[in-house]
Coordinates of C-alpha atoms in Angstrom, one line a residue:
Chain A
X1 CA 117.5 240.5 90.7
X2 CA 116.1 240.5 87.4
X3 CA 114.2 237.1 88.5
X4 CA 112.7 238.9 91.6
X5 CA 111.2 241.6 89.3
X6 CA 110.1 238.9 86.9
X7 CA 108.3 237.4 89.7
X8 CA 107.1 240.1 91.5
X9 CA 103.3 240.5 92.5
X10 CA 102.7 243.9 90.0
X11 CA 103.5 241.4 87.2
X12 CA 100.3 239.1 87.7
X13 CA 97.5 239.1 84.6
X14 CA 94.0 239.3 85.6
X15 CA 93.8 235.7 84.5
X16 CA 96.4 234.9 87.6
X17 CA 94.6 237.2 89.9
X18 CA 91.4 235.1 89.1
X19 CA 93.4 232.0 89.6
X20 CA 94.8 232.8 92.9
X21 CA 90.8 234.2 94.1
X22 CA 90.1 230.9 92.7
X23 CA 92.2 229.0 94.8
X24 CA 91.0 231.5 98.4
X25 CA 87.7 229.8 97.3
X26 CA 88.8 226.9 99.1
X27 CA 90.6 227.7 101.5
X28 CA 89.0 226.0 104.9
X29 CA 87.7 223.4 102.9
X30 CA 90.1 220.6 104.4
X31 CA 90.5 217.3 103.5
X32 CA 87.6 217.2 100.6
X33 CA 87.3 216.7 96.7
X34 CA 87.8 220.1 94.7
X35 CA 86.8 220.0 91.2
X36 CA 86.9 222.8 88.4
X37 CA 85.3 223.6 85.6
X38 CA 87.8 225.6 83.3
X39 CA 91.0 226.9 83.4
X40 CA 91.4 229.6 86.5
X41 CA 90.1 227.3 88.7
X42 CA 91.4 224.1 87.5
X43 CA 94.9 226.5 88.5
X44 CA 93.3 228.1 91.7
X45 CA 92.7 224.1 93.2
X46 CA 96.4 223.2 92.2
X47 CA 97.4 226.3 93.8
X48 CA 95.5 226.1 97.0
X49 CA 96.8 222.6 97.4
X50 CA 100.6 223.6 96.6
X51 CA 100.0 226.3 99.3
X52 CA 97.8 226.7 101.7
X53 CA 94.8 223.7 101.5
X54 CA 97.7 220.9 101.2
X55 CA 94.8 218.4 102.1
X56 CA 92.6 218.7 99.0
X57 CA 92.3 215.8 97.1
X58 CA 91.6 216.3 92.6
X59 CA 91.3 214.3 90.0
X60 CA 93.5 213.4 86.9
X61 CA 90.2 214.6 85.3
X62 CA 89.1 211.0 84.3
X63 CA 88.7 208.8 87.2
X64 CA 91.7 208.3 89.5
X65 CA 92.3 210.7 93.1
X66 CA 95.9 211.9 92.3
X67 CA 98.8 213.5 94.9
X68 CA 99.8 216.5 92.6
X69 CA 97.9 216.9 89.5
X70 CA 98.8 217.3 86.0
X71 CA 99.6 220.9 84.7
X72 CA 97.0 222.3 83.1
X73 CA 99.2 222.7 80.4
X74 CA 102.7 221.7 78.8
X75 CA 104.0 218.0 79.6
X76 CA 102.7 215.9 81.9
X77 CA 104.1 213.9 84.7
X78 CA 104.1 210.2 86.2
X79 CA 101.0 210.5 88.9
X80 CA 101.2 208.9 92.1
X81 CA 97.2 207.5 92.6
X82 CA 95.7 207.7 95.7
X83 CA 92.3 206.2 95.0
X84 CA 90.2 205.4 92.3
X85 CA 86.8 207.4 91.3
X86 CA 84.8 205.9 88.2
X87 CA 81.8 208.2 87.4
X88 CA 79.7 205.8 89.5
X89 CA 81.9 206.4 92.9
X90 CA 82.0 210.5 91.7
X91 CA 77.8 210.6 92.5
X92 CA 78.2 208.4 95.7
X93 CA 80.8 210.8 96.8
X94 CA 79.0 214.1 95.3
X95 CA 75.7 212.9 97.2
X96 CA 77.5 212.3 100.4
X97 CA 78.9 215.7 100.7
X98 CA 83.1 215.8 100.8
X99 CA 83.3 217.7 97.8
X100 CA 84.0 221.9 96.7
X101 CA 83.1 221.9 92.7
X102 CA 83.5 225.3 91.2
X103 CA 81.2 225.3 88.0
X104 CA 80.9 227.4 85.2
X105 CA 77.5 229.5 84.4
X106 CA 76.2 230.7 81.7
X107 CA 73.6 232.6 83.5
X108 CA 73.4 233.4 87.2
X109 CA 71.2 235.4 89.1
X110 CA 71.5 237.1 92.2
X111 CA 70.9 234.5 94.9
X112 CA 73.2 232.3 92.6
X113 CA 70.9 230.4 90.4
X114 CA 72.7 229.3 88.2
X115 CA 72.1 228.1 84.4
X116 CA 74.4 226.3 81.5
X117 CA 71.7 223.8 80.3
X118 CA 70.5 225.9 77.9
X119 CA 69.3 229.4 76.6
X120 CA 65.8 230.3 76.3
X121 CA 62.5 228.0 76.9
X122 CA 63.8 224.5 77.3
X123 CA 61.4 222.5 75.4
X124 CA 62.5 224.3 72.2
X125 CA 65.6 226.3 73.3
X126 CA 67.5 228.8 71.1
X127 CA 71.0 227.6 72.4
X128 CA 71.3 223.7 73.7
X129 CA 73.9 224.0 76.0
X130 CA 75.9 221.3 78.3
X131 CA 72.6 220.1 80.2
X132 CA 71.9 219.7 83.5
X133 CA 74.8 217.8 83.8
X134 CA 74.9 217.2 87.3
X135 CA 74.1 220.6 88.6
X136 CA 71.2 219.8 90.9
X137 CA 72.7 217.0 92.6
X138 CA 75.6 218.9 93.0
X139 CA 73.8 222.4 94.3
X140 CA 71.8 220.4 96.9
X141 CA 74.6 217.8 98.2
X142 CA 77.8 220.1 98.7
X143 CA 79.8 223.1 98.4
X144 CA 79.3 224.9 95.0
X145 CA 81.0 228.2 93.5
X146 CA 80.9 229.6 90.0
X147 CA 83.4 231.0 88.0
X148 CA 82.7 233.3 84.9
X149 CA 85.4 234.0 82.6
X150 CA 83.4 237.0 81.1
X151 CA 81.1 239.3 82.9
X152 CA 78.5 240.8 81.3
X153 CA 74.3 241.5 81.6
X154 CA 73.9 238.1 79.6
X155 CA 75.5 236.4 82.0
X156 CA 74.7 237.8 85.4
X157 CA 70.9 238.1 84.6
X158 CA 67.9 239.2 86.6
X159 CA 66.3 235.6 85.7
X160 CA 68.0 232.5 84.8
X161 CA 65.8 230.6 82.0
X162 CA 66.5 227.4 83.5
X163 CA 67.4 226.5 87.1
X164 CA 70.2 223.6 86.8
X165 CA 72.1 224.6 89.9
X166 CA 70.2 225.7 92.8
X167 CA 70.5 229.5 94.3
X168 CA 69.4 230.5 97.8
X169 CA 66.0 231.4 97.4
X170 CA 65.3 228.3 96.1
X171 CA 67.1 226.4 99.0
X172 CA 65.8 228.6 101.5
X173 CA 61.8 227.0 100.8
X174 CA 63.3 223.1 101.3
X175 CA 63.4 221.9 104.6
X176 CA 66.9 221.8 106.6
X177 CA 67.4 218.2 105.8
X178 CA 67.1 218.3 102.3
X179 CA 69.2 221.9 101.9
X180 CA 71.7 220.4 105.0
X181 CA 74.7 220.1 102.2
X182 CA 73.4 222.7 99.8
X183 CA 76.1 226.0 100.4
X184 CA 77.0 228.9 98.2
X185 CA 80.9 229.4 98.1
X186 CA 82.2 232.5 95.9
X187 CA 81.4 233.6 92.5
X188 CA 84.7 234.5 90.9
X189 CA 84.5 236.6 87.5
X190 CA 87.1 238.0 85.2
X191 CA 86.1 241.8 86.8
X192 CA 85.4 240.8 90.9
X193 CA 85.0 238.5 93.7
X194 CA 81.2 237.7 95.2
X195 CA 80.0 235.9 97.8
X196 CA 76.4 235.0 99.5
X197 CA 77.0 236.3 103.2
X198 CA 74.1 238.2 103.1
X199 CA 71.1 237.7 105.5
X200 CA 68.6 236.5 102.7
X201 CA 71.5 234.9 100.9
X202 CA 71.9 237.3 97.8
X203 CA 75.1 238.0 96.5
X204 CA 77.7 241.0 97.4
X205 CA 80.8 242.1 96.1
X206 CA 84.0 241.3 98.1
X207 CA 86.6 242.8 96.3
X208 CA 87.4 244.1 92.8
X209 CA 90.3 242.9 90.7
X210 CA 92.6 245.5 90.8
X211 CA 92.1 247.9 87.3
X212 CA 88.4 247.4 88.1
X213 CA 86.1 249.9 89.2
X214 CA 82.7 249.4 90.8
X215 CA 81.0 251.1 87.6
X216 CA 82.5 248.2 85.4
X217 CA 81.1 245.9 87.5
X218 CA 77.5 247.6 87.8
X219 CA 77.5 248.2 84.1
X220 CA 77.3 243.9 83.5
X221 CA 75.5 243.1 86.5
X222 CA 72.1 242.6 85.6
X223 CA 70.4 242.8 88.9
X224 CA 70.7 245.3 91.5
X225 CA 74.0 244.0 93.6
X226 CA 74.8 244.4 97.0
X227 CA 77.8 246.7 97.5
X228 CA 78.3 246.6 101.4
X229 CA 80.5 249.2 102.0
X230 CA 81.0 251.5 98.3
X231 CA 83.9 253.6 100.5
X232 CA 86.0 250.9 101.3
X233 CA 85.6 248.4 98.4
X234 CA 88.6 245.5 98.9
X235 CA 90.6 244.6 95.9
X236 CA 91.3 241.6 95.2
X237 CA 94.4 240.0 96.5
X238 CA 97.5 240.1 94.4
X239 CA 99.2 236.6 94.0
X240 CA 102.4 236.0 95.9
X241 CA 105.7 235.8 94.4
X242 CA 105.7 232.2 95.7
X243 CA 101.8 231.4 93.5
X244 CA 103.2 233.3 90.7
X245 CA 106.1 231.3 90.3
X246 CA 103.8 228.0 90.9
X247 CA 101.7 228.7 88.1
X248 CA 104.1 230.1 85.6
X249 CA 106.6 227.0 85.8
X250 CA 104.7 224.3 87.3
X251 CA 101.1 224.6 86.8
X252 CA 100.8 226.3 83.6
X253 CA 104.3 226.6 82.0
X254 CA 102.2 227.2 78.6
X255 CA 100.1 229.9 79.4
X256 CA 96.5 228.5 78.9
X257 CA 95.4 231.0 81.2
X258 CA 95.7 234.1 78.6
X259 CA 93.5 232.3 76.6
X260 CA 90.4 232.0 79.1
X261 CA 91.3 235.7 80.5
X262 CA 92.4 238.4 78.6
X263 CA 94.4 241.0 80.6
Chain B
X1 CA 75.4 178.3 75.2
X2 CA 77.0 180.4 72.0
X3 CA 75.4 183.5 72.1
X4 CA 77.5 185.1 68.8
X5 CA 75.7 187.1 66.7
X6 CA 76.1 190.1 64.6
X7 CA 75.1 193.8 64.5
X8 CA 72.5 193.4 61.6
X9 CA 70.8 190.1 64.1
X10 CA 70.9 192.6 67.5
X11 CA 69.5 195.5 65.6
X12 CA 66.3 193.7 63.6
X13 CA 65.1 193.0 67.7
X14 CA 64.4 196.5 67.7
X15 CA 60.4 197.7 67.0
X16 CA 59.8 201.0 66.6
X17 CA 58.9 203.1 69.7
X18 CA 61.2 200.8 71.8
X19 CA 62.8 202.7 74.9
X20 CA 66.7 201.5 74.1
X21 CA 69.9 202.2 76.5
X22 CA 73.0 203.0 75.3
X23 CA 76.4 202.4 77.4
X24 CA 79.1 204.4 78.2
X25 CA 79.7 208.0 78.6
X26 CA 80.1 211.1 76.2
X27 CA 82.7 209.9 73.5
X28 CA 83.6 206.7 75.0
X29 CA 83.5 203.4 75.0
X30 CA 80.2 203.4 73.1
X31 CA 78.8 200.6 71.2
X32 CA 79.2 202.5 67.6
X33 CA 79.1 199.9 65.5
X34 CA 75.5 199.1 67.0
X35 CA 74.4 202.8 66.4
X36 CA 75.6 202.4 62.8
X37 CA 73.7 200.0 62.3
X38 CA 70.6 201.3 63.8
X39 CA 71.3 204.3 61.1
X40 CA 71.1 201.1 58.6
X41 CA 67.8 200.2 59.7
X42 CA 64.3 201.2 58.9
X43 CA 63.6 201.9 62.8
X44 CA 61.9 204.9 64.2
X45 CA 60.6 206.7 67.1
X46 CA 63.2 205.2 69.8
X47 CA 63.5 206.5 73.6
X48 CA 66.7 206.6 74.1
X49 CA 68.6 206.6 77.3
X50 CA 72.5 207.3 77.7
X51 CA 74.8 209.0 78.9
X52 CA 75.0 210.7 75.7
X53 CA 78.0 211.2 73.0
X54 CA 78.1 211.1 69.3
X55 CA 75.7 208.2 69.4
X56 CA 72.8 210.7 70.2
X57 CA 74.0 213.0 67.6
X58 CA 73.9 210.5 64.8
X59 CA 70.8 208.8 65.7
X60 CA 69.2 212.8 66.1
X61 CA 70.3 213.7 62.5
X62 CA 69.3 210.2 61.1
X63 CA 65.5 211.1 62.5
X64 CA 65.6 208.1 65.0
X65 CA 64.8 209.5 68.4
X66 CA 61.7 211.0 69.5
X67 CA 62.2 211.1 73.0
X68 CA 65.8 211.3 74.8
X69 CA 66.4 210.6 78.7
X70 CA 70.2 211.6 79.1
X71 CA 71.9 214.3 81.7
X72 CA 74.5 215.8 79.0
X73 CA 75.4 214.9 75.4
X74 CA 78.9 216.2 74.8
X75 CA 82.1 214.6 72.9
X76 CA 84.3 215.5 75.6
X77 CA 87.4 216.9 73.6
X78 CA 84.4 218.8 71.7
X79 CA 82.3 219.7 75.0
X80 CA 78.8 220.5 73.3
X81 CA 77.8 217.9 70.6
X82 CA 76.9 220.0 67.2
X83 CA 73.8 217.4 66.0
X84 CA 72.3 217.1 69.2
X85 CA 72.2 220.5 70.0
X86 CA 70.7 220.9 66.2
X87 CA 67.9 218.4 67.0
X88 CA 67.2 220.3 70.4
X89 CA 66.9 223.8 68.9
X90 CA 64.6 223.2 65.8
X91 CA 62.1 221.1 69.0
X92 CA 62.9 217.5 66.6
X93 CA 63.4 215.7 70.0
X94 CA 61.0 215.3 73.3
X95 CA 64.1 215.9 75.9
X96 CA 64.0 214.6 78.9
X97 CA 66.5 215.9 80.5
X98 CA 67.8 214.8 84.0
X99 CA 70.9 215.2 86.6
X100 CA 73.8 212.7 85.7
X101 CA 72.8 210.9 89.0
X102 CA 69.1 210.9 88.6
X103 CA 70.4 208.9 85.6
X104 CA 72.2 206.5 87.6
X105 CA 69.9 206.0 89.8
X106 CA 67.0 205.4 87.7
X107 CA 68.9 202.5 85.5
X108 CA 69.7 200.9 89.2
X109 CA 66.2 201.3 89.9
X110 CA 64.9 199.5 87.1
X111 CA 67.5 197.0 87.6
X112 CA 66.3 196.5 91.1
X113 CA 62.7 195.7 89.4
X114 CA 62.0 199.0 91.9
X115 CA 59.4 201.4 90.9
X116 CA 61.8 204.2 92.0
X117 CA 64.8 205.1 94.3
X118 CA 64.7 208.3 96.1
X119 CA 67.7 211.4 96.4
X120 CA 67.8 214.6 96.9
X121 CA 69.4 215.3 93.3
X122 CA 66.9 217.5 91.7
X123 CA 65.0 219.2 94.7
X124 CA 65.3 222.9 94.0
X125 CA 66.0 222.4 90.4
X126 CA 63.8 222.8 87.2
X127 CA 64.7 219.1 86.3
X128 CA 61.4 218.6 88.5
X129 CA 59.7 221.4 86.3
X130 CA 60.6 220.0 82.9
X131 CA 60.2 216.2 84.0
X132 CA 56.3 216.9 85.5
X133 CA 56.2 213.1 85.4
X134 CA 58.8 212.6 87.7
X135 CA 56.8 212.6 91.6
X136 CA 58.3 213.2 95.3
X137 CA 57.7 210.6 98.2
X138 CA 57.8 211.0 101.9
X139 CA 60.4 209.4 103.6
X140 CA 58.3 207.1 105.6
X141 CA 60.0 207.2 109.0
X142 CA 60.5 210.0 111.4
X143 CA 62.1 212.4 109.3
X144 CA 59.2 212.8 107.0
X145 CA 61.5 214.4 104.3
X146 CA 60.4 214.5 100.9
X147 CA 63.1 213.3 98.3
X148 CA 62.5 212.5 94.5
X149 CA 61.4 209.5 93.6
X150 CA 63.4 209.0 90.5
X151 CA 61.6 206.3 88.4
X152 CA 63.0 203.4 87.0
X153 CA 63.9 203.5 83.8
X154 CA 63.2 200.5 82.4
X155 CA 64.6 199.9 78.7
X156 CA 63.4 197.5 75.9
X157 CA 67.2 196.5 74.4
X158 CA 70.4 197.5 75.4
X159 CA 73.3 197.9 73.6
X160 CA 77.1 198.0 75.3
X161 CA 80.4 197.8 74.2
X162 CA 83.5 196.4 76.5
X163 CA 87.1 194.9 75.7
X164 CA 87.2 191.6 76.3
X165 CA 84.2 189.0 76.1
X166 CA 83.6 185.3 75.6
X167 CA 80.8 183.6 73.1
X168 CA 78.4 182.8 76.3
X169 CA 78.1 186.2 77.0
X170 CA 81.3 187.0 80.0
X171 CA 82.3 190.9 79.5
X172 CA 85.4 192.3 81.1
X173 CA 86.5 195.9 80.8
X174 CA 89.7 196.7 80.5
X175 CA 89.8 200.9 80.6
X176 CA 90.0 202.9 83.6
X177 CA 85.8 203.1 83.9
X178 CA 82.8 200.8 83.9
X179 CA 80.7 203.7 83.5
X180 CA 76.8 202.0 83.9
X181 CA 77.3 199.1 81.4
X182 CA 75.9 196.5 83.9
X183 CA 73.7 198.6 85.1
X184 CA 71.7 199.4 81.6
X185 CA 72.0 195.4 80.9
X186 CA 69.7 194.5 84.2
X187 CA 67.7 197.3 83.2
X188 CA 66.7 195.5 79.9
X189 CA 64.4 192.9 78.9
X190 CA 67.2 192.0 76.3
X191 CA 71.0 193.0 76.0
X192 CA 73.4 193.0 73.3
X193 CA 77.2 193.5 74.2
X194 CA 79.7 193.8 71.2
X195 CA 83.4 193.4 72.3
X196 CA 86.3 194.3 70.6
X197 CA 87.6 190.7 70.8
X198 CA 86.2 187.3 71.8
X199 CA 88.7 185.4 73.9
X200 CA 87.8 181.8 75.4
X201 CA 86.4 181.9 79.1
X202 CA 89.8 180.4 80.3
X203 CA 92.1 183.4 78.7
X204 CA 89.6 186.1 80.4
X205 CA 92.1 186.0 83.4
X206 CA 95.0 186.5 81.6
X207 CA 93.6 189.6 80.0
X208 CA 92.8 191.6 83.2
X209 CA 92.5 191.4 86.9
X210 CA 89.2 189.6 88.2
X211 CA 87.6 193.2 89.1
X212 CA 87.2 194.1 85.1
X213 CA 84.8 191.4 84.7
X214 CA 81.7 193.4 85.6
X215 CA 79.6 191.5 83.0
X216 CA 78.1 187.9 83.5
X217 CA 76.7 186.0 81.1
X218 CA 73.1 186.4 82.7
X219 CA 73.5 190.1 81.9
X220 CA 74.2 189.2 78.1
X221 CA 71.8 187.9 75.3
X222 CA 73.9 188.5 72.4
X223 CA 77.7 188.6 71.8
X224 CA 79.6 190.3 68.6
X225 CA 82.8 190.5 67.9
X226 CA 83.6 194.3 66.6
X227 CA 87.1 195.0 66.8
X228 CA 87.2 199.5 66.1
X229 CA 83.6 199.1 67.4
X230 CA 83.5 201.9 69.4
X231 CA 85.3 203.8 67.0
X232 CA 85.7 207.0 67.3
X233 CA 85.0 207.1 70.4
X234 CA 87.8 206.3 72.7
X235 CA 88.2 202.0 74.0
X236 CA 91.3 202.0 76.0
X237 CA 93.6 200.4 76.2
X238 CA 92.9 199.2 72.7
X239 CA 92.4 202.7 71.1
X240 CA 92.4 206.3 72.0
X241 CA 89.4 208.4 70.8
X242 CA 89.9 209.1 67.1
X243 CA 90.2 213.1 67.4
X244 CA 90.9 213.9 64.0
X245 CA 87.9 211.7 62.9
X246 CA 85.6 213.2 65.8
X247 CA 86.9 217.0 64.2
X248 CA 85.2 216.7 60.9
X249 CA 82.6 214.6 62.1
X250 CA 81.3 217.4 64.5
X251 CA 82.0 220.1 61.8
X252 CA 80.0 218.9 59.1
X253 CA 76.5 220.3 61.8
X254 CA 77.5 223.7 60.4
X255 CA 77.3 222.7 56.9
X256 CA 75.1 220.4 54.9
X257 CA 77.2 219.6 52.0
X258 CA 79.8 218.6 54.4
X259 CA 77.6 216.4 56.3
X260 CA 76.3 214.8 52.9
X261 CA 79.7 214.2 51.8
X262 CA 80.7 212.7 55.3
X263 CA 77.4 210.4 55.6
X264 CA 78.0 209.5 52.2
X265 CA 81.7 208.0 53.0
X266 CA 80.9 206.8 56.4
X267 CA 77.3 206.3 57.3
X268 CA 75.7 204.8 53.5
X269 CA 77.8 202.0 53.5
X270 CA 76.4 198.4 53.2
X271 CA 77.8 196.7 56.6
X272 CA 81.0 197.9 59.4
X273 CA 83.7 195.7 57.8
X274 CA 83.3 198.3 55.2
X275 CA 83.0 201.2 58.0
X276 CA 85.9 199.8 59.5
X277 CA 88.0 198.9 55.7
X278 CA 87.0 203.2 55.0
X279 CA 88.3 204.5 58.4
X280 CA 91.7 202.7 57.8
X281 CA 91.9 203.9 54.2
X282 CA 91.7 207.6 55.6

């Protein structure tokens, strides 16, 4: 009984609510590449493929396709390889389309241009961050979402200083063939869930973690956001008693979560 | 033909304002020893090109780089490397900063002896903003699309580091990654590969399977034995990265007596046996 409660659905942080809308962010994908930038969604891929998107293939996080990945945290296990992916086979792969990355952004705007090269102008910025990495080629070859641990007005700006990965206004002046892999998944922050099904492409809220109220979210968005229908605003979904347990014992036994997320 | 030479030898090739290329990727399997040596030297004004790691940050803080051609610079464990992101925010460096792929492709460009190899990577972004020297073409056939037409980027030297090699100049990897090593070597008028052991040609097969020898001795003008040559970035299976080394070597950015004290141990030392004799002391 007492495990039941322990597991229940009322008992998920706000870190494991953003893992689990992690993990919806690719559901449909099939049988293609996800890859993560931090912690929630490095747990939302394991998740989706534990559950629902069996078909996914990940990484060890260097350069080898594995069946189940590693925890995230606590002790490791012997991986069962699938193929191998050395940096050079990740671009031919990236470029040819089979692949759902959700990056982190240190800016984003609101038709998901998104920024974590650096802060102010770039020839001389005031913070150097990770680069361009490989944001463009990413942005214009496959499936892209963003995840943001903490949402605030720095971080969901009106401008982005510099473009690494490319948003929908930007995509919507190429040609079809050039933009024919370029798509905007979900944006997935500690307070909500956005996506870009919007006629010009900007992005709305889908749902609100539960404990979160619309004004929290207005209050560190930095551009005006698209609210369809302010009535009837979805929460996010709980996790099931089944994802709970799955991250708690297998994929995250040591709790790295709390440390991205606070609750 | 014996190509064995030594650091000091495949450093004094170098002239300043030289466009050099340095192998592997973030904090590994980089050719340290060669960098240390660089910091040795009286050189200045390099272009350098790399899939960059702590080799970027030292030669920043040492005042060697005036123009770098990388997409990141990070020491993995430590994602955002402290001196390069020093030299980038008081303007020291001319950054040219691409897409990790642009990268790619422009090292097999130049290899190709291509003026440029066209992708999509970059269309939409700012890289074309804050590269204006980079151009689009036309795809010449029905599609008309246009694509970037990343340039080759053709270096002067380069430098790489790998497990295994033989005198003549063979290379064999033995890690799970080749990164661009090859790649960087065709790209160079001259190429300088240090190794962490030289084995004869004949006990190359022993040492891995036929698919980790990604380096030919037409790829190769200069062979040196460096065993802890890539230290501390990681060289498996030999070593792991040196984490507790990396740790103070990125905190001494935040503080200049710290830095001092660390170049002063590590860096201002006559040759890398003595790098090498310090780091096992520690």
């Amino acid at each position: 009984m007492s495990e039941v409660t322990r597991e229940g659905p009322e008992t998920a942080s706000r870190g494991e609510i953003c893992a689990v809308a992690a993990a919806e962010a690719f559901r449909g994908d099939g049988e293609i590449l996800a890859s993560c930038f931090g912690i929630a969604p490095a747990i939302g891929a394991r998740l989706a493929k534990a559950t629902f998107e069996e078909d996914l293939l990940m990484t060890d996080g260097v350069c080898t396709v594995v069946d189940v990945p590693n925890p995230v945290s606590g002790p490791g296990h012997d991986l069962v390889v699938e193929a191998w992916l050395p940096f050079r086979a990740i671009f031919d792969h990236l470029w040819n389309g089979k692949r759902h990355v959700i990056m982190a952004a240190s800016q984003i705007d609101r038709f998901g241009n998104q920024n974590f090269a650096c802060i102010g102008e770039h020839a001389q910025p005031k913070a150097q961050l990770l680069g361009m990495r490989g944001a463009p080629g990413n942005t214009i070859s496959h499936k892209t979402s963003y995840w943001v641990p903490n949402q605030t007005q720095k971080v969901f700006v009106e401008a982005v200083d510099v473009v690494s990965g490319v948003g929908n206004d930007r995509a919507a002046q190429l040609p079809a063939t050039t933009t024919r892999g370029h798509c905007l998944g979900r944006v997935i922050s500690n307070l909500a869930v956005y996506d870009f099904e919007t006629p010009d492409g900007a992005m709305q809220l889908i749902s609100l973690h539960p404990g979160v109220g619309l004004e929290e979210v207005i209050d560190n968005t930095g551009f005006p956001l698209i609210v369809p229908d302010e009535a009837n605003i979805a929460q996010t979904r709980l996790p099931t008693a089944e994802e709970l347990r799955l991250i708690r014992e297998t994929i995250d036994p040591e709790g790295f979560l709390a440390r991205e997320v606070a609750n | 033909m014996d190509k064995r030479t030594t650091e000091r030898e495949a450093v004094s090739e170098i002239r300043d304002g030289m466009t050099i290329g340095i192998g592997g990727w973030g904090s590994r399997r980089k050719p340290m020893s060669i960098v240390r040596e660089i910091l040795r030297s009286s050189v200045k004004d390099l272009t350098v090109v790399t899939y960059g790691g702590p080799d970027v940050g030292l030669l920043c803080n040492a005042g060697k780089i005036k123009r770098l051609i990388y997409g990141f610079v990070s020491l993995d464990s430590i994602p955002l490397e402290p001196h390069f992101r020093k030299a980038r925010q008081t303007g020291s460096i001319d950054a040219a900063e691409l897409d990790e792929g642009m990268l790619q492709w422009g090292l097999l460009a130049a290899s190709h002896h291509l003026p440029f190899l066209p992708t999509r990577a970059g269309l939409g972004s700012d890289v074309l903003s804050i590269n204006p020297d980079i151009r689009l073409v036309r795809s010449p056939y029905e599609d008309g699309e246009k694509l970037v037409a990343m340039p080759a980027l053709e270096l002067d030297i380069a430098f790489i580091h790998m497990n295994r090699g033989d005198a003549r100049g063979n290379g064999q990897y033995l890690g799970p990654d080749p990164y661009f090593d090859e790649m960087f070597c065709r790209a160079a008028k001259q190429s300088f590969m240090t190794v962490e052991k030289i084995l004869k040609t004949e006990d190359m097969a022993s040492a891995g399977p036929l698919q980790s020898r990604i380096i030919n001795r037409t790829m190769v003008d200069g062979v040196i034995e460096a065993p802890g040559g890539a230290h501390f970035t990681e060289c498996p299976p030999d070593y792991g990265r040196d984490e507790v080394f990396q740790k103070s070597y990125a905190a001494t950015a935040k503080d200049e007596e710290a830095w001092l004290r660390f170049k002063a141990e590590y860096l201002d030392l006559e040759n890398e046996a003595e790098y090498q004799a310090k780091v096992r002391l520690r």
